[in-house]
mmCIF file of C-alpha atoms and ligand atoms in Angstrom:
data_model
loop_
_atom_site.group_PDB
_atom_site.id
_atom_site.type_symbol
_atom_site.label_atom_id
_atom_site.label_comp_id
_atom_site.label_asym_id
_atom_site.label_seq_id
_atom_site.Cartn_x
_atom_site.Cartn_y
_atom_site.Cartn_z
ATOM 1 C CA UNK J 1 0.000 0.000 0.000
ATOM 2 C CA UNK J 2 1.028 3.640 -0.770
ATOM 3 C CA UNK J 3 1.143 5.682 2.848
ATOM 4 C CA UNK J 4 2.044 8.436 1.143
ATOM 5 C CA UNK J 5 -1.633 8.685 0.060
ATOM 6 C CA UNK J 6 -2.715 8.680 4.011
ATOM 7 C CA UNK J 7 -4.151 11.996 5.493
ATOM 8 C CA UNK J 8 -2.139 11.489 8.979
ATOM 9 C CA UNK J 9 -4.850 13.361 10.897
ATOM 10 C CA UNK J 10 -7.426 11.131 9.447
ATOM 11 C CA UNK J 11 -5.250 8.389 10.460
ATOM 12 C CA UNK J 12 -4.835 8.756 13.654
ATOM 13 C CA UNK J 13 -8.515 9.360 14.920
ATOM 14 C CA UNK J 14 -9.186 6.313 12.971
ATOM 15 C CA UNK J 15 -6.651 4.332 14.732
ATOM 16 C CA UNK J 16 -7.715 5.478 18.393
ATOM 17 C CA UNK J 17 -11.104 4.388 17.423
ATOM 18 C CA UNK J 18 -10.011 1.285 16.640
ATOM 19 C CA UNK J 19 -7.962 0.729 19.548
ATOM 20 C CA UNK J 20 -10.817 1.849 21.749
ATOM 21 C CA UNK J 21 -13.377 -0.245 20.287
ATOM 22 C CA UNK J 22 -10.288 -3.302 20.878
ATOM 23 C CA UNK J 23 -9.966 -2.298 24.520
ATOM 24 C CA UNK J 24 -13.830 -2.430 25.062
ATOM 25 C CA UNK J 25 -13.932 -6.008 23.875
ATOM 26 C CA UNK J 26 -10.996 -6.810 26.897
ATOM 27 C CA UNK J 27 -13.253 -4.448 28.449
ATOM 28 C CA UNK J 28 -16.519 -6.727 28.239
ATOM 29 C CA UNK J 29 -15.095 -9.895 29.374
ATOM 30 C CA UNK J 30 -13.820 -7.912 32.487
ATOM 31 C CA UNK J 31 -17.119 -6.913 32.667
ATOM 32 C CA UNK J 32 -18.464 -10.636 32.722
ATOM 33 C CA UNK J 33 -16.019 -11.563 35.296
ATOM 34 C CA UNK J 34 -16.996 -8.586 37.743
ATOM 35 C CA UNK J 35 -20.920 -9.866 37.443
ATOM 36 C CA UNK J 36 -20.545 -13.780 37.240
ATOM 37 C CA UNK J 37 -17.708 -13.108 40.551
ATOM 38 C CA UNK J 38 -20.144 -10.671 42.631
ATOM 39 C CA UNK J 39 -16.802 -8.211 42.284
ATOM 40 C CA UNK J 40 -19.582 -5.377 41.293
ATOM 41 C CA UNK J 41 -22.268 -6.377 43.787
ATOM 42 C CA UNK J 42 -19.478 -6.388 46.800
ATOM 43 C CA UNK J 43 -18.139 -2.694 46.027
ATOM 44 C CA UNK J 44 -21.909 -1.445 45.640
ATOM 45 C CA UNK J 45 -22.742 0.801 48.221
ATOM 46 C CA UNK J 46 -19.249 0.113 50.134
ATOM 47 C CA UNK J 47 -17.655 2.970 49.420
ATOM 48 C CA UNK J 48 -13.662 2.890 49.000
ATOM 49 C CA UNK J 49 -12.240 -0.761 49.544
ATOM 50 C CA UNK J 50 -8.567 -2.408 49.227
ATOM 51 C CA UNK J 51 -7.998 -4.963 46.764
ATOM 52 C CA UNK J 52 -7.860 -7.187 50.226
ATOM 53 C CA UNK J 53 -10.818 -5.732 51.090
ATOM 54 C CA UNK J 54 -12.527 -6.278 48.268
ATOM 55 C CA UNK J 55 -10.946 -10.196 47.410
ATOM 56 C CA UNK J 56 -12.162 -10.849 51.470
ATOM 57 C CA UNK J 57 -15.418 -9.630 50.292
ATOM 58 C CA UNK J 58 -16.236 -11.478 46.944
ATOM 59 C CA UNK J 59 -14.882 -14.784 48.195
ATOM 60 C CA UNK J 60 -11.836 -14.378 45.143
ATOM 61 C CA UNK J 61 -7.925 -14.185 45.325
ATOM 62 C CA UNK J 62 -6.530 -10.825 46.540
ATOM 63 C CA UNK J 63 -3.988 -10.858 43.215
ATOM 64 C CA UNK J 64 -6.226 -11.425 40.633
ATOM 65 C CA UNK J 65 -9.063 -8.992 42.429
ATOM 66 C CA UNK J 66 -6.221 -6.301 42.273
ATOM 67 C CA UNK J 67 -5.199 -6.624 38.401
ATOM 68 C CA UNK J 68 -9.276 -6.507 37.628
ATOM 69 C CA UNK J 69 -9.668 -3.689 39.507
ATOM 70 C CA UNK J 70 -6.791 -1.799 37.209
ATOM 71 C CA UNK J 71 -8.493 -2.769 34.028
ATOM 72 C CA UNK J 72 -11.487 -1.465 35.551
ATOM 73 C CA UNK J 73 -9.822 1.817 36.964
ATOM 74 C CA UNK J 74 -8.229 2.036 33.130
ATOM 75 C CA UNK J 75 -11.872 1.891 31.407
ATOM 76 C CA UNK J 76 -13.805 4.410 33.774
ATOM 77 C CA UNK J 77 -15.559 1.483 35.387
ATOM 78 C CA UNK J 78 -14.301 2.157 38.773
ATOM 79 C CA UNK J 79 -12.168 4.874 40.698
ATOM 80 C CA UNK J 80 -9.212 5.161 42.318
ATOM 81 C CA UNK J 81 -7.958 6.883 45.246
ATOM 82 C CA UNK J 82 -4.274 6.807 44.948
ATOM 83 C CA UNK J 83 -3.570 8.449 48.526
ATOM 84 C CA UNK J 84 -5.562 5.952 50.040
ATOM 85 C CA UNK J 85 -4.948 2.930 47.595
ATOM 86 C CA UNK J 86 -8.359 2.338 47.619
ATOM 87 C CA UNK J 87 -11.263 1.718 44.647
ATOM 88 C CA UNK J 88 -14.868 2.540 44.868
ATOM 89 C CA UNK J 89 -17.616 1.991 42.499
ATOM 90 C CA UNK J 90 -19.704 5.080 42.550
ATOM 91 C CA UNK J 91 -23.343 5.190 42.493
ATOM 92 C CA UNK J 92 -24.115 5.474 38.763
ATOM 93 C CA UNK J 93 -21.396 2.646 38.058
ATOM 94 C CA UNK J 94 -23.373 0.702 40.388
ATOM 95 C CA UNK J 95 -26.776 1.627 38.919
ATOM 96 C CA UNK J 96 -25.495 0.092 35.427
ATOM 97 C CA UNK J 97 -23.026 -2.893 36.732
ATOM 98 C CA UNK J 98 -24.369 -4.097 40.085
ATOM 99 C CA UNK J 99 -27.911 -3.967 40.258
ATOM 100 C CA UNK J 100 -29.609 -6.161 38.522
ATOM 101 C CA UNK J 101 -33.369 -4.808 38.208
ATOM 102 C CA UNK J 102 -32.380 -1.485 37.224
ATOM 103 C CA UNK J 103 -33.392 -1.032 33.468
ATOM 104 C CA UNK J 104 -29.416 0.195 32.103
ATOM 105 C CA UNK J 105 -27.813 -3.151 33.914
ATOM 106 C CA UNK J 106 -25.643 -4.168 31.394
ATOM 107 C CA UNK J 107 -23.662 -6.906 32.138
ATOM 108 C CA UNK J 108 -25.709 -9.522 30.446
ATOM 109 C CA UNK J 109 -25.362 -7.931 27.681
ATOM 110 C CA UNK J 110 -21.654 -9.245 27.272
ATOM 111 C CA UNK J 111 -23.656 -12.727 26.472
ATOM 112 C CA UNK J 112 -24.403 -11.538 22.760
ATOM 113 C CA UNK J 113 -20.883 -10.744 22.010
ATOM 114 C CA UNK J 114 -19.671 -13.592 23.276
ATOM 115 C CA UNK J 115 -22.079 -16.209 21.779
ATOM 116 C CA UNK J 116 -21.276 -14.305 18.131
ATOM 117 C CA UNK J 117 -17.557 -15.112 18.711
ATOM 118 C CA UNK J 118 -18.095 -18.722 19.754
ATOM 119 C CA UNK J 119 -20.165 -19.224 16.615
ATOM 120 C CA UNK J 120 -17.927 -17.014 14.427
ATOM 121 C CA UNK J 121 -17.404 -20.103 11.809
ATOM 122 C CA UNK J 122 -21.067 -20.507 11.487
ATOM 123 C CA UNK J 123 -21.009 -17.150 10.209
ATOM 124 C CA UNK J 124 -18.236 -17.718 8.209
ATOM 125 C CA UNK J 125 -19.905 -20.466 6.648
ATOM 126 C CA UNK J 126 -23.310 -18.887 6.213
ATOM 127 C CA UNK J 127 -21.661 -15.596 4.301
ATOM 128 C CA UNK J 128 -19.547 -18.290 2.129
ATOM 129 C CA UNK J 129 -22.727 -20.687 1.355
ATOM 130 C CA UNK J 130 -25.618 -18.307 1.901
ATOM 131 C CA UNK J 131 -27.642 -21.193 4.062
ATOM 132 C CA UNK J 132 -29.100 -19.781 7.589
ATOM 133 C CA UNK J 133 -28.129 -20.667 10.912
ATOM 134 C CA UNK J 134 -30.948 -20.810 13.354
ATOM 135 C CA UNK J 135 -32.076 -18.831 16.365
ATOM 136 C CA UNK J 136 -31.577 -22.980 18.243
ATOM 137 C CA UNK J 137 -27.901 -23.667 16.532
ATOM 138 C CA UNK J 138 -26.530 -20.826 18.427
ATOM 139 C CA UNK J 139 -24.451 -21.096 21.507
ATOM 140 C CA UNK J 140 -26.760 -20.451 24.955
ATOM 141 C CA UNK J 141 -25.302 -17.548 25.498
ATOM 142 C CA UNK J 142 -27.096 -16.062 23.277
ATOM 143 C CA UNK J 143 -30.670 -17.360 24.129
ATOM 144 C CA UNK J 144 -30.046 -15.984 28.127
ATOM 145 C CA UNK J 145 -28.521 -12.644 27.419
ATOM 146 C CA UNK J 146 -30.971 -11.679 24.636
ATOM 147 C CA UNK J 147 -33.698 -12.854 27.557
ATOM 148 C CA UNK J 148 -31.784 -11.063 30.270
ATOM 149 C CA UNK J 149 -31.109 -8.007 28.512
ATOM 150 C CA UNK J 150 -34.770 -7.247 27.426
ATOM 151 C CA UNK J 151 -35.607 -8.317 30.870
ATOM 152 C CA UNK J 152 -35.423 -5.330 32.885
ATOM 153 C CA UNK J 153 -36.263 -3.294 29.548
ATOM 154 C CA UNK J 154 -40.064 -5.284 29.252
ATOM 155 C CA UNK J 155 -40.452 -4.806 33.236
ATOM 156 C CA UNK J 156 -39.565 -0.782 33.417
ATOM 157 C CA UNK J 157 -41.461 0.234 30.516
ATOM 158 C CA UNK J 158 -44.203 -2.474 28.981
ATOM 159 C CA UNK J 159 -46.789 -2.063 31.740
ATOM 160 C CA UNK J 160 -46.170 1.192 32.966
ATOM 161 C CA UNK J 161 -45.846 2.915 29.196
ATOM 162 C CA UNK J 162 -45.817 0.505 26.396
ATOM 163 C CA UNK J 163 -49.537 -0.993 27.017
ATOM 164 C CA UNK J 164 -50.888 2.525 27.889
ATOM 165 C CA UNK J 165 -49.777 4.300 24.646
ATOM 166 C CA UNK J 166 -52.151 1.504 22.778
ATOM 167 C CA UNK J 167 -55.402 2.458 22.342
ATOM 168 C CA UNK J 168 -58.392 0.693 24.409
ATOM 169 C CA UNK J 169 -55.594 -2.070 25.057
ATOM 170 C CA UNK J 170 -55.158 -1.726 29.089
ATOM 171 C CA UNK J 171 -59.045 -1.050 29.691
ATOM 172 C CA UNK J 172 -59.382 -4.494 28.076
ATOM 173 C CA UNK J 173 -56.640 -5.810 29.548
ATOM 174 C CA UNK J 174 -58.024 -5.058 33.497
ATOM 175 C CA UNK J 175 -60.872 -6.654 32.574
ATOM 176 C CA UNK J 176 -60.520 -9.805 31.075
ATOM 177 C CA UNK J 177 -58.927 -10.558 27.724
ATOM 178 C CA UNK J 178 -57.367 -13.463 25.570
ATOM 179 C CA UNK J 179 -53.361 -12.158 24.848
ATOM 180 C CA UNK J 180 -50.712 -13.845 22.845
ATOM 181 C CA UNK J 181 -46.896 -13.313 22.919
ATOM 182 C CA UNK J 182 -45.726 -14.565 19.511
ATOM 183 C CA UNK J 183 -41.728 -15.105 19.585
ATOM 184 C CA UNK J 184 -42.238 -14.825 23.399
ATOM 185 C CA UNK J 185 -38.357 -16.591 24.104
ATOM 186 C CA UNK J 186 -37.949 -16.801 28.287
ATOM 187 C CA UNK J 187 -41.290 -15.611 28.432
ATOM 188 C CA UNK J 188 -40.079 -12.241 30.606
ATOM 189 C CA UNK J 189 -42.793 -9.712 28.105
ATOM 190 C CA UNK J 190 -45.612 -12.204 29.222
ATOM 191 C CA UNK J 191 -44.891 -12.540 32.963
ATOM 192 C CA UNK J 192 -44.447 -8.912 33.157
ATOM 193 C CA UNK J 193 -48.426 -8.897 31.418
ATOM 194 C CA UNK J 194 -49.511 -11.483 33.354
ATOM 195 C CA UNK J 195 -48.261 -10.074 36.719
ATOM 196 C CA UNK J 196 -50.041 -6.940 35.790
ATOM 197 C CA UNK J 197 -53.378 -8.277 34.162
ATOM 198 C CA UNK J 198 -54.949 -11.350 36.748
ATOM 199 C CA UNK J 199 -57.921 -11.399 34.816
ATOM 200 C CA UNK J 200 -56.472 -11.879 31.348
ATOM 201 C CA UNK J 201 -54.963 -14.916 29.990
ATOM 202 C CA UNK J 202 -51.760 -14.891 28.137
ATOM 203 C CA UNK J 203 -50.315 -17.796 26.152
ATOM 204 C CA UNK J 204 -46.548 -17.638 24.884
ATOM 205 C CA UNK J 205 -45.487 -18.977 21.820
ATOM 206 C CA UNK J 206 -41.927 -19.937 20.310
ATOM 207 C CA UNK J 207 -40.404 -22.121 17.578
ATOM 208 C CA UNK J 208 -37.469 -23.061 20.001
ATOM 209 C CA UNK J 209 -37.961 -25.575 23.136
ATOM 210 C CA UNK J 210 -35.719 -24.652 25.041
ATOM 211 C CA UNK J 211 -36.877 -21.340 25.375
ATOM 212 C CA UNK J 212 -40.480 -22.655 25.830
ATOM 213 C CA UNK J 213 -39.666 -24.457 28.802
ATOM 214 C CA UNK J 214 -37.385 -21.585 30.534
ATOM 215 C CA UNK J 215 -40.581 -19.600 30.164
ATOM 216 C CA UNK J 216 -42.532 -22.242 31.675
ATOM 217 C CA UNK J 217 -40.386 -22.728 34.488
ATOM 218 C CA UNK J 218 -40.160 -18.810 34.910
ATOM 219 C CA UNK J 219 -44.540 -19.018 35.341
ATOM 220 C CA UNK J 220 -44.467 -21.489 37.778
ATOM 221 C CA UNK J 221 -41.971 -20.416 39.555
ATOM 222 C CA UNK J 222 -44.257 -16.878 39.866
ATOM 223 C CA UNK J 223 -46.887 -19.091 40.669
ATOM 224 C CA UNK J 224 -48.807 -17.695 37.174
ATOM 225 C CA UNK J 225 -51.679 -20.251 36.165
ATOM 226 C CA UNK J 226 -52.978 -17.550 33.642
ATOM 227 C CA UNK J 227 -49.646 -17.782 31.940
ATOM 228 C CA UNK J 228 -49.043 -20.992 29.559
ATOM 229 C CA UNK J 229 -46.507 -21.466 26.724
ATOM 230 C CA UNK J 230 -46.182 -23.985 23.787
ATOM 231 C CA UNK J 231 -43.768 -24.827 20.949
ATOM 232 C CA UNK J 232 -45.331 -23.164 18.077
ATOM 233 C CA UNK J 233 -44.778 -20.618 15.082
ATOM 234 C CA UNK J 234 -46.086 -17.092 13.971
ATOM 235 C CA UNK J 235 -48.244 -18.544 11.589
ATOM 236 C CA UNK J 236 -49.273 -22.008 12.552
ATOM 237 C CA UNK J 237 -49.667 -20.633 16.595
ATOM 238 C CA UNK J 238 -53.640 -22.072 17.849
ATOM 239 C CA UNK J 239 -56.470 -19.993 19.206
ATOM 240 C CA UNK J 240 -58.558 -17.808 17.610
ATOM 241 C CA UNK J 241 -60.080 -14.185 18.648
ATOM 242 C CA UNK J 242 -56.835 -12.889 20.648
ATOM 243 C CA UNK J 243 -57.514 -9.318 21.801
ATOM 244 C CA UNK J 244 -54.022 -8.853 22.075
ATOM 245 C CA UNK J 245 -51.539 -10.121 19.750
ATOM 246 C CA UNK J 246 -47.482 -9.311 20.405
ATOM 247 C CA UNK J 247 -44.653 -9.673 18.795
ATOM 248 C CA UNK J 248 -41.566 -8.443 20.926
ATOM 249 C CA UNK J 249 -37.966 -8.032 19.159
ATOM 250 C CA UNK J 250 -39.262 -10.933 16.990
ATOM 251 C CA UNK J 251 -40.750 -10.598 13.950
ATOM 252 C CA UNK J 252 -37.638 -8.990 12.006
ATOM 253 C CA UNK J 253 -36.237 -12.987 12.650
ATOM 254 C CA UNK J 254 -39.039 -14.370 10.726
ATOM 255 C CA UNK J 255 -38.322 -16.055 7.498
ATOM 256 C CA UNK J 256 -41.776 -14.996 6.443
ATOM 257 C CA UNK J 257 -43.260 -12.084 8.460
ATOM 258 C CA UNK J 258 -46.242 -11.117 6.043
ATOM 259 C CA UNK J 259 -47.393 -15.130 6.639
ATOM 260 C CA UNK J 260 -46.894 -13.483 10.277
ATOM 261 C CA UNK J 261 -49.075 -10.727 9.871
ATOM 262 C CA UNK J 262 -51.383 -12.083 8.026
ATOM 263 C CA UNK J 263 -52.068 -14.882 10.275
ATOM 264 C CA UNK J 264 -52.264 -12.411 13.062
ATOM 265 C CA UNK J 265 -54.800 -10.681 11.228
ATOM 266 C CA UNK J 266 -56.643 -14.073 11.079
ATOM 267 C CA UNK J 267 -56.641 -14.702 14.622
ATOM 268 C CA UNK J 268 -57.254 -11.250 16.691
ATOM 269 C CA UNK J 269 -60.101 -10.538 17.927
ATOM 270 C CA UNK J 270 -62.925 -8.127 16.112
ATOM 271 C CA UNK J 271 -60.906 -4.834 17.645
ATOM 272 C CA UNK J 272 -58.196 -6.175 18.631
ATOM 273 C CA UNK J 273 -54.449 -5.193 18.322
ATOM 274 C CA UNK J 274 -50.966 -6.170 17.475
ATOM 275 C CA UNK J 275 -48.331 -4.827 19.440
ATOM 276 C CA UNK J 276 -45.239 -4.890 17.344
ATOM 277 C CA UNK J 277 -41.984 -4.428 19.427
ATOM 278 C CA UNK J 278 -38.856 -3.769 17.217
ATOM 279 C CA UNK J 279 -35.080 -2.234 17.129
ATOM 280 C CA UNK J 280 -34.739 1.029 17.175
ATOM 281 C CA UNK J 281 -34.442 2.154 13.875
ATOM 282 C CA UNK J 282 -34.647 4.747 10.938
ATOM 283 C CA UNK J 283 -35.371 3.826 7.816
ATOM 284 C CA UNK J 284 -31.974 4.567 6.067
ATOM 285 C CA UNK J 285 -29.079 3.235 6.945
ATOM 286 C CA UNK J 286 -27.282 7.175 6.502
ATOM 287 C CA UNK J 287 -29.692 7.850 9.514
ATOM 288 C CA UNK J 288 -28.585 4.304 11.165
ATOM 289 C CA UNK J 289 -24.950 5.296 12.176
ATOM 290 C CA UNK J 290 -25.071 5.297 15.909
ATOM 291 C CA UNK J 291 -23.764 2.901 18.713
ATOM 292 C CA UNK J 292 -26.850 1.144 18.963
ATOM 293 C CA UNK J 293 -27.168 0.628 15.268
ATOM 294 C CA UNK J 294 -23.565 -0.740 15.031
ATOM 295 C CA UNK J 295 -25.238 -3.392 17.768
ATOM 296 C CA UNK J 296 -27.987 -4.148 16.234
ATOM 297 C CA UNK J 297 -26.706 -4.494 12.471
ATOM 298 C CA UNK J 298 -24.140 -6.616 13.732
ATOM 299 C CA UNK J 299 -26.527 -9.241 15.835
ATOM 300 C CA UNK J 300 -28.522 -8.550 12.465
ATOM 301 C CA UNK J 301 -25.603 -10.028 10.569
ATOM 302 C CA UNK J 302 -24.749 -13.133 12.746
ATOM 303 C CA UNK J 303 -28.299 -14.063 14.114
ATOM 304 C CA UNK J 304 -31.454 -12.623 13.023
ATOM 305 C CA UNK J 305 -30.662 -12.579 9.272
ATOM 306 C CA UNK J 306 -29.234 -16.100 9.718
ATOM 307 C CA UNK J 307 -32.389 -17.146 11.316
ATOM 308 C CA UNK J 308 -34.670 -15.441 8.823
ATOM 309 C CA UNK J 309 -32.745 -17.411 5.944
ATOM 310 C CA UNK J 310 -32.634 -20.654 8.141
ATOM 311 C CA UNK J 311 -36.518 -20.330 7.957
ATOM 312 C CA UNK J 312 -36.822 -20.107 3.781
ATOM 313 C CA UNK J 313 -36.120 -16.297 3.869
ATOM 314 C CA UNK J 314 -38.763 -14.787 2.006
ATOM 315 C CA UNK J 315 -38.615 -11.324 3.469
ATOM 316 C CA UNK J 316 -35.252 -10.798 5.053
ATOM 317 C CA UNK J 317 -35.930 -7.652 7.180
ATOM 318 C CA UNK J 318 -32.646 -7.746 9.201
ATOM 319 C CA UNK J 319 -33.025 -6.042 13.105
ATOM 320 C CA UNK J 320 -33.047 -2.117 11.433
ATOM 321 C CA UNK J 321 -35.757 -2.626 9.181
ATOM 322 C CA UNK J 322 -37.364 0.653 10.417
ATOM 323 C CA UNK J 323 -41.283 1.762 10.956
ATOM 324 C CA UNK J 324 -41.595 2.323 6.997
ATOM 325 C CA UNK J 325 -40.861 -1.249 5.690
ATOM 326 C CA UNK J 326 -42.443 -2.743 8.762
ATOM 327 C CA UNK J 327 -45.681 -1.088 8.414
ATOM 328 C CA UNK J 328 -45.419 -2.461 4.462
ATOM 329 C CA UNK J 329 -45.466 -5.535 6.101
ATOM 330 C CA UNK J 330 -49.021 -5.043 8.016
ATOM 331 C CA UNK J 331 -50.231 -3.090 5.566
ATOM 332 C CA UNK J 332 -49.972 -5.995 2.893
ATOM 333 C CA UNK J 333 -51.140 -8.457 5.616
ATOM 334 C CA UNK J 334 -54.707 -6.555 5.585
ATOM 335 C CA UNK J 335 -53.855 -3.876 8.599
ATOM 336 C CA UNK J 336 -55.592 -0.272 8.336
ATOM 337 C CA UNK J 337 -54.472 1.268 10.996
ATOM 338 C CA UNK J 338 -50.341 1.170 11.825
ATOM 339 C CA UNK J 339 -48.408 3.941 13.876
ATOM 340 C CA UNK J 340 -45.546 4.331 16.634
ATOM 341 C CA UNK J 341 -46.937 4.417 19.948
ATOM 342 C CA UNK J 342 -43.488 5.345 21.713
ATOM 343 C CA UNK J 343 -39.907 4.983 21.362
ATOM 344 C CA UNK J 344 -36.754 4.241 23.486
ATOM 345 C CA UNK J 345 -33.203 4.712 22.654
ATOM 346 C CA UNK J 346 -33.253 0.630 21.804
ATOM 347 C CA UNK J 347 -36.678 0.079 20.614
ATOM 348 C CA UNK J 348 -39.354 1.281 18.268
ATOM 349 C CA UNK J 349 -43.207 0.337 20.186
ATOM 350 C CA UNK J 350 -45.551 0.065 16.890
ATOM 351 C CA UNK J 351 -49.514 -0.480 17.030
ATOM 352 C CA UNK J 352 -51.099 -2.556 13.899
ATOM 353 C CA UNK J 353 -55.302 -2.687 13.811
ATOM 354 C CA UNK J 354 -57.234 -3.647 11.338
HETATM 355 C C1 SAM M 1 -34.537 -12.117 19.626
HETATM 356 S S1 SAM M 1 -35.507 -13.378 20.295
HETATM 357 C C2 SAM M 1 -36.710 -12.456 21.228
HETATM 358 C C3 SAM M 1 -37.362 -13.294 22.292
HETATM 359 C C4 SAM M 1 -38.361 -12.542 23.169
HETATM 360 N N1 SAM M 1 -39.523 -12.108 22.433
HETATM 361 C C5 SAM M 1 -37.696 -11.359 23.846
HETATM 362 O O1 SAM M 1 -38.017 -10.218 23.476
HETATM 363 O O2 SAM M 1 -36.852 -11.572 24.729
HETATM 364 C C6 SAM M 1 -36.437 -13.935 18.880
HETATM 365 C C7 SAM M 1 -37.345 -15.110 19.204
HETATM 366 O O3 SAM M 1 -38.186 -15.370 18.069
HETATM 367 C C8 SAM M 1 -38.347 -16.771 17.962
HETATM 368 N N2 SAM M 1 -38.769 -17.077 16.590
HETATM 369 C C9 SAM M 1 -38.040 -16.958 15.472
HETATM 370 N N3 SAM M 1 -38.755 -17.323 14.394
HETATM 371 C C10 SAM M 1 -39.984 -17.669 14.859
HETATM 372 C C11 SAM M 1 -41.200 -18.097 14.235
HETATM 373 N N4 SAM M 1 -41.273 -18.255 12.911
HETATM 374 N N5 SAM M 1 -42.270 -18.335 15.021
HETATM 375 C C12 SAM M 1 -42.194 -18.155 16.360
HETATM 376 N N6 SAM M 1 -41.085 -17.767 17.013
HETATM 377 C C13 SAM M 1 -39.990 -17.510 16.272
HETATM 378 C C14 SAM M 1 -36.975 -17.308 18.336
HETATM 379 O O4 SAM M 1 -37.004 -18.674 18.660
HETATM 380 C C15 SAM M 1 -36.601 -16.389 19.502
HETATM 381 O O5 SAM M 1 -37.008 -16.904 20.731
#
């Protein structure tokens, strides 16, 4: 290659992006080990602690406790008091590292990552044959911190402002209707419903087992008879007149999402409504150029395009498909009535009636 051609100045910032999108990957596993080793949850709330203090604390050896804790004094994840050779995790590190309800806890995040690079030859072979790789073939790690990440999302804002920015939805909701969770995974959008809404009944519904039986494990261990799940796709799902039909971070994996749509149009209720949960995203991919669209486009890449494909692949909408192209999709499928009900940062919440 000719350097001579390189604008230095151009160089450089492009290098120390590089290198600190490199150290955030050291960075995440760090981040694993501080979560799966309680190292987060023991400096919560303690204020400044010794490495000793802090090893005694967690149960871990002092050594290794004290090399973490520089790696996490390097990335801004914790401070340091020289004069006192102490480190303290301060209350907004805390908020996002150590406690584990709060809605920006991001440890289990680090699953996704790490799944994609344990199944990094799938990928390779997917690009090379153009076959799919389904949402099942990928490592666990995936399947939990998808579920554990949208977690604490679906519990801070689906009841409280999700559900309310629908029209008619909640009235129906207090007093008695018939819901579906389409793609439901772990279950955690339906047992947040179901907690709310006693005198509804919800019934979850997934194409992968596994999934199916962590959410049924999750509803009895809640103690939620009103809450059942089953094995079963977006378009071949029983039950018929389904007030409430949802599809949460979901139906952008479908190998055929019209079929989706359509066959939610066949089984709602006269008035009823899909709730379509997606990625955040605008419509062009000039507008898409944003931390959370690097995320998303590259999970895109690995799993939800893979699974699309894996499934015959007949509309390929990838996870920023944006409201335009995703209201095609109801529209086609018979829907009158489509428009955003609210937004987050990592999620566009879209309302489909017919
Ligand atoms: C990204 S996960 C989201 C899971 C869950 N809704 C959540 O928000 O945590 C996508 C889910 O869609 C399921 N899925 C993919 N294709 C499906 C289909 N055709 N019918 C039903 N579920 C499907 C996958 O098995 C997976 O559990």
């Amino acid at each position: 290659m000719d350097t001579s051609q390189l604008d230095p100045t151009k160089l450089d910032a492009f290098i120390a992006r590089a290198l600190a999108d490199l150290s955030a990957g050291y960075g995440g596993v760090m981040v694993s080990l501080g979560h799966r080793l309680g190292l987060y949850k023991a400096m919560a709330g303690a204020g400044p602690l010794t490495a000793r203090e802090l090893s005694g604390r967690a149960d871990c050896a002092e050594r290794y406790v004290r090399e973490w804790l520089g790696s996490q004094v390097a990335g801004g994840y914790v401070v340091y008091h020289a004069i006192s050779d102490t480190y303290e995790l301060t209350a907004e590190q805390a908020f996002v590292l150590a406690d584990e309800d709060s809605p920006v806890f991001l440890p289990h995040a680090w699953n996704v990552p790490a799944s994609m690079w344990l199944d990094e030859d799938k990928a390779v072979q997917a690009f090379r044959t153009g076959r799919g790789v389904a949402w099942g073939d990928h490592h666990g790690r995936l399947h939990c911190g998808v579920a554990a990440f949208y977690r604490n999302a679906y519990r801070a804002s689906l009841v409280p402002q999700w559900l309310p920015a629908l029209e008619g939805v909640v009235e129906k909701l207090s007093a008695g209707a018939l819901v579906a969770d389409i793609g439901c995974g772990h279950g955690h959008s339906t047992i947040a419903m179901a907690e709310a809404f006693p005198a509804s009944r919800f019934h979850g519904f997934d194409t992968h087992r596994e999934s199916v039986d962590a959410a049924q494990q999750a509803a009895a261990a809640a103690g939620f008879a009103h809450a059942t799940f089953a094995t079963a796709g977006a378009t071949d799902y029983p039950g018929q007149g389904y007030d409430l039909i949802c599809f949460f971070d979901c139906l952008h994996d479908m190998g055929d999402p019209l079929a989706a749509a359509t066959h939610a149009a066949a089984t709602l209720a006269p008035g009823g409504t899909v709730l379509l949960v997606e990625p955040f995203a605008n419509d062009r991919v000039e507008d898409n150029i944003s931390p959370v669209a690097r995320m998303y486009y590259s999970v895109s890449t690995m799993v939800c395009c893979a699974h699309a494909i894996s499934e015959g692949g007949r509309m390929v909408l990838g996870a920023q498909a944006g409201e335009s192209r995703l209201g095609d999709v109801f529209r086609k499928a018979g829907f009158t009535r489509f428009r955003r009900a609210a937004q987050t940062p990592f999620n566009l919440i879209l309302e489909a009636r017919l």
